[in-house]
Amino acid sequence: MPKKAESGESTADLLAYLFGPGNHDEHTDPHLVAAWTPGLPCPARNPGRMTLADLALLLDAPVDALRGPKPAEHVWHVSVRNEPDDRVLSDAEWATVAAEMVAADGIAPHGDTRACRWVAVRHADDHIHLVATLARQDGRHPRIRGDIPNMHTAARAFETAWNLTPMSPLDRTARRAPVTGSGKRPPAAA
């Protein structure tokens, strides 16, 4: 089940946490299972080819290249977790999940070579973390409105195909915030 974490402003700090021991030494064998570009060296398994600092710089490059103001919180972070009773997915299966999730949420639609840069980090059997920077490689901003409901839809397909525990259904009963141009005027000043 996808769960959105807080947005952040430091790619390097988030990567250091994900590849580190965790708060209670719960992170075991942290490694990349997928990324925006195939064959990206894993800092944990190939430190001579890629460091965490190098990976942060690569992820942040499109943000740093933006003209004009940069997003204050440019780091997008989502965890995708299986239920404790589900079978353990392989790295290849988690890579498939990761690619489908970033496509469903608008970070990196299938076939879009100019999309946002992202990685999937696995440091436990039951989940991965998706990390992306919110600047596309073509200088535009990604369209991620409704990202979590779209990811839930993608997750349901994996639950069915791989016989995993289904998550609770989305009821979509929460009150929606008005969108710009909705025709509603702000209250008059007193």
Tab-separated table of C-alpha atoms in Angstrom:
chain	number	residue	atom	x	y	z
A	1	MET	CA	0.000	0.000	0.000
A	2	PRO	CA	1.477	3.392	-0.969
A	3	LYS	CA	1.814	5.942	1.809
A	4	LYS	CA	3.011	9.468	1.203
A	5	ALA	CA	5.691	10.777	3.522
A	6	GLU	CA	6.466	14.413	4.212
A	7	SER	CA	7.948	16.380	1.333
A	8	GLY	CA	11.442	17.603	1.994
A	9	GLU	CA	14.141	19.941	0.906
A	10	SER	CA	17.220	17.710	1.198
A	11	THR	CA	17.655	14.756	-1.110
A	12	ALA	CA	21.012	13.949	0.515
A	13	ASP	CA	19.515	13.779	4.025
A	14	LEU	CA	16.684	11.469	2.937
A	15	LEU	CA	19.099	9.156	1.094
A	16	ALA	CA	21.408	9.089	4.133
A	17	TYR	CA	18.470	7.956	6.274
A	18	LEU	CA	17.224	5.342	3.775
A	19	PHE	CA	20.687	3.843	3.261
A	20	GLY	CA	21.587	4.167	6.945
A	21	PRO	CA	20.782	1.877	9.873
A	22	GLY	CA	17.373	3.437	10.604
A	23	ASN	CA	16.219	4.740	13.955
A	24	HIS	CA	16.469	1.333	15.641
A	25	ASP	CA	18.871	-0.572	13.355
A	26	GLU	CA	15.868	-1.835	11.405
A	27	HIS	CA	17.312	-1.113	7.944
A	28	THR	CA	18.948	-4.275	6.633
A	29	ASP	CA	20.774	-4.502	3.307
A	30	PRO	CA	19.708	-1.095	1.911
A	31	HIS	CA	20.018	-1.072	-1.874
A	32	LEU	CA	18.503	0.278	-5.080
A	33	VAL	CA	15.960	-1.933	-6.814
A	34	ALA	CA	15.046	0.521	-9.605
A	35	ALA	CA	15.776	4.013	-10.879
A	36	TRP	CA	14.896	6.452	-13.643
A	37	THR	CA	17.812	5.116	-15.670
A	38	PRO	CA	18.654	1.418	-16.006
A	39	GLY	CA	21.964	0.250	-14.605
A	40	LEU	CA	22.430	3.078	-12.127
A	41	PRO	CA	25.110	1.880	-9.671
A	42	CYS	CA	23.918	1.349	-6.102
A	43	PRO	CA	25.867	3.406	-3.525
A	44	ALA	CA	25.606	0.586	-0.965
A	45	ARG	CA	26.809	-2.135	-3.311
A	46	ASN	CA	29.133	-0.142	-5.607
A	47	PRO	CA	30.543	2.696	-3.472
A	48	GLY	CA	33.559	2.980	-5.774
A	49	ARG	CA	31.247	3.855	-8.667
A	50	MET	CA	28.516	5.842	-6.877
A	51	THR	CA	28.366	7.546	-3.493
A	52	LEU	CA	25.239	8.798	-1.744
A	53	ALA	CA	26.422	12.349	-2.459
A	54	ASP	CA	26.770	11.490	-6.170
A	55	LEU	CA	23.271	9.999	-6.224
A	56	ALA	CA	21.812	13.084	-4.502
A	57	LEU	CA	23.525	15.348	-7.053
A	58	LEU	CA	22.169	13.294	-9.952
A	59	LEU	CA	18.631	13.352	-8.536
A	60	ASP	CA	18.829	17.097	-7.819
A	61	ALA	CA	20.341	18.112	-11.189
A	62	PRO	CA	16.979	18.938	-12.850
A	63	VAL	CA	15.959	21.025	-9.809
A	64	ASP	CA	19.262	22.896	-9.857
A	65	ALA	CA	18.846	23.545	-13.594
A	66	LEU	CA	15.422	25.178	-13.223
A	67	ARG	CA	15.199	28.790	-14.299
A	68	GLY	CA	13.477	31.011	-11.798
A	69	PRO	CA	12.426	29.998	-8.303
A	70	LYS	CA	13.120	26.461	-7.183
A	71	PRO	CA	10.474	24.531	-5.222
A	72	ALA	CA	11.229	24.853	-1.495
A	73	GLU	CA	10.283	21.236	-0.859
A	74	HIS	CA	11.441	19.498	-4.001
A	75	VAL	CA	11.876	15.974	-2.581
A	76	TRP	CA	8.906	13.636	-3.104
A	77	HIS	CA	8.882	10.507	-0.910
A	78	VAL	CA	6.439	7.594	-0.792
A	79	SER	CA	6.753	4.200	0.862
A	80	VAL	CA	5.056	1.142	-0.612
A	81	ARG	CA	4.506	-1.677	1.858
A	82	ASN	CA	3.078	-5.184	1.814
A	83	GLU	CA	1.062	-6.681	4.628
A	84	PRO	CA	3.086	-8.729	7.153
A	85	ASP	CA	1.421	-11.983	6.039
A	86	ASP	CA	2.195	-11.469	2.331
A	87	ARG	CA	4.993	-13.390	0.674
A	88	VAL	CA	8.353	-11.642	0.330
A	89	LEU	CA	8.665	-10.006	-3.081
A	90	SER	CA	11.921	-10.265	-5.015
A	91	ASP	CA	13.965	-7.199	-5.980
A	92	ALA	CA	12.739	-7.668	-9.563
A	93	GLU	CA	9.112	-7.668	-8.401
A	94	TRP	CA	9.691	-4.550	-6.294
A	95	ALA	CA	11.340	-2.916	-9.339
A	96	THR	CA	8.182	-3.630	-11.337
A	97	VAL	CA	6.049	-2.148	-8.557
A	98	ALA	CA	8.280	0.937	-8.375
A	99	ALA	CA	8.116	1.620	-12.122
A	100	GLU	CA	4.344	1.231	-12.127
A	101	MET	CA	3.913	3.484	-9.081
A	102	VAL	CA	5.986	6.374	-10.477
A	103	ALA	CA	4.120	6.048	-13.771
A	104	ALA	CA	0.714	6.031	-12.084
A	105	ASP	CA	1.463	9.067	-9.945
A	106	GLY	CA	2.839	11.268	-12.732
A	107	ILE	CA	6.479	11.324	-11.592
A	108	ALA	CA	7.677	9.236	-14.546
A	109	PRO	CA	4.945	8.170	-16.996
A	110	HIS	CA	5.868	5.145	-19.122
A	111	GLY	CA	7.959	6.133	-22.142
A	112	ASP	CA	8.568	9.712	-20.932
A	113	THR	CA	12.339	10.149	-21.234
A	114	ARG	CA	12.228	13.716	-19.850
A	115	ALA	CA	10.297	12.842	-16.668
A	116	CYS	CA	11.459	13.350	-13.082
A	117	ARG	CA	14.442	11.462	-11.756
A	118	TRP	CA	13.600	8.854	-9.132
A	119	VAL	CA	14.961	5.844	-7.261
A	120	ALA	CA	13.439	2.924	-5.346
A	121	VAL	CA	15.314	1.929	-2.179
A	122	ARG	CA	14.716	-1.366	-0.393
A	123	HIS	CA	16.028	-1.848	3.125
A	124	ALA	CA	13.540	-4.414	4.441
A	125	ASP	CA	11.678	-7.413	3.043
A	126	ASP	CA	8.211	-5.854	3.155
A	127	HIS	CA	8.603	-2.412	1.575
A	128	ILE	CA	10.399	0.029	-0.688
A	129	HIS	CA	10.803	3.798	-0.590
A	130	LEU	CA	10.313	5.872	-3.724
A	131	VAL	CA	12.285	9.103	-3.841
A	132	ALA	CA	11.996	11.660	-6.633
A	133	THR	CA	12.832	15.284	-7.204
A	134	LEU	CA	9.956	17.471	-8.352
A	135	ALA	CA	11.481	18.898	-11.499
A	136	ARG	CA	11.251	17.135	-14.818
A	137	GLN	CA	14.382	16.821	-16.916
A	138	ASP	CA	12.777	19.105	-19.506
A	139	GLY	CA	12.429	21.891	-16.931
A	140	ARG	CA	8.698	21.553	-16.364
A	141	HIS	CA	6.929	20.625	-13.146
A	142	PRO	CA	5.396	17.144	-12.898
A	143	ARG	CA	1.635	16.682	-12.747
A	144	ILE	CA	1.161	14.710	-9.564
A	145	ARG	CA	-2.288	15.791	-8.475
A	146	GLY	CA	-4.107	12.717	-7.200
A	147	ASP	CA	-0.871	10.764	-6.946
A	148	ILE	CA	-1.829	8.582	-3.973
A	149	PRO	CA	-5.276	7.497	-5.288
A	150	ASN	CA	-3.648	6.678	-8.644
A	151	MET	CA	-0.975	4.641	-6.863
A	152	HIS	CA	-3.658	2.803	-4.863
A	153	THR	CA	-5.290	1.784	-8.136
A	154	ALA	CA	-1.950	0.439	-9.391
A	155	ALA	CA	-1.386	-1.376	-6.074
A	156	ARG	CA	-4.734	-3.129	-6.382
A	157	ALA	CA	-3.653	-4.610	-9.722
A	158	PHE	CA	-0.549	-6.108	-8.081
A	159	GLU	CA	-2.607	-7.419	-5.164
A	160	THR	CA	-4.857	-9.266	-7.587
A	161	ALA	CA	-2.120	-10.502	-9.934
A	162	TRP	CA	0.230	-11.665	-7.176
A	163	ASN	CA	-2.403	-12.835	-4.661
A	164	LEU	CA	-1.404	-10.281	-2.008
A	165	THR	CA	-3.561	-9.048	0.853
A	166	PRO	CA	-5.943	-6.390	-0.474
A	167	MET	CA	-5.780	-2.986	1.136
A	168	SER	CA	-8.912	-1.279	2.345
A	169	PRO	CA	-10.904	0.389	-0.422
A	170	LEU	CA	-10.745	4.114	-1.031
A	171	ASP	CA	-14.044	5.682	-0.085
A	172	ARG	CA	-13.276	9.141	-1.562
A	173	THR	CA	-15.681	10.760	0.893
A	174	ALA	CA	-13.253	13.359	2.220
A	175	ARG	CA	-14.153	16.951	1.475
A	176	ARG	CA	-12.196	18.207	-1.512
A	177	ALA	CA	-10.386	21.512	-1.498
A	178	PRO	CA	-11.589	24.005	-4.131
A	179	VAL	CA	-9.384	24.279	-7.182
A	180	THR	CA	-8.175	27.489	-8.755
A	181	GLY	CA	-10.718	28.861	-11.164
A	182	SER	CA	-13.569	26.909	-9.592
A	183	GLY	CA	-15.791	29.955	-9.799
A	184	LYS	CA	-15.932	30.473	-6.044
A	185	ARG	CA	-14.938	33.856	-4.758
A	186	PRO	CA	-12.974	34.346	-1.568
A	187	PRO	CA	-14.917	35.913	1.290
A	188	ALA	CA	-15.034	39.723	1.223
A	189	ALA	CA	-12.681	41.550	3.572
A	190	ALA	CA	-14.395	43.119	6.560
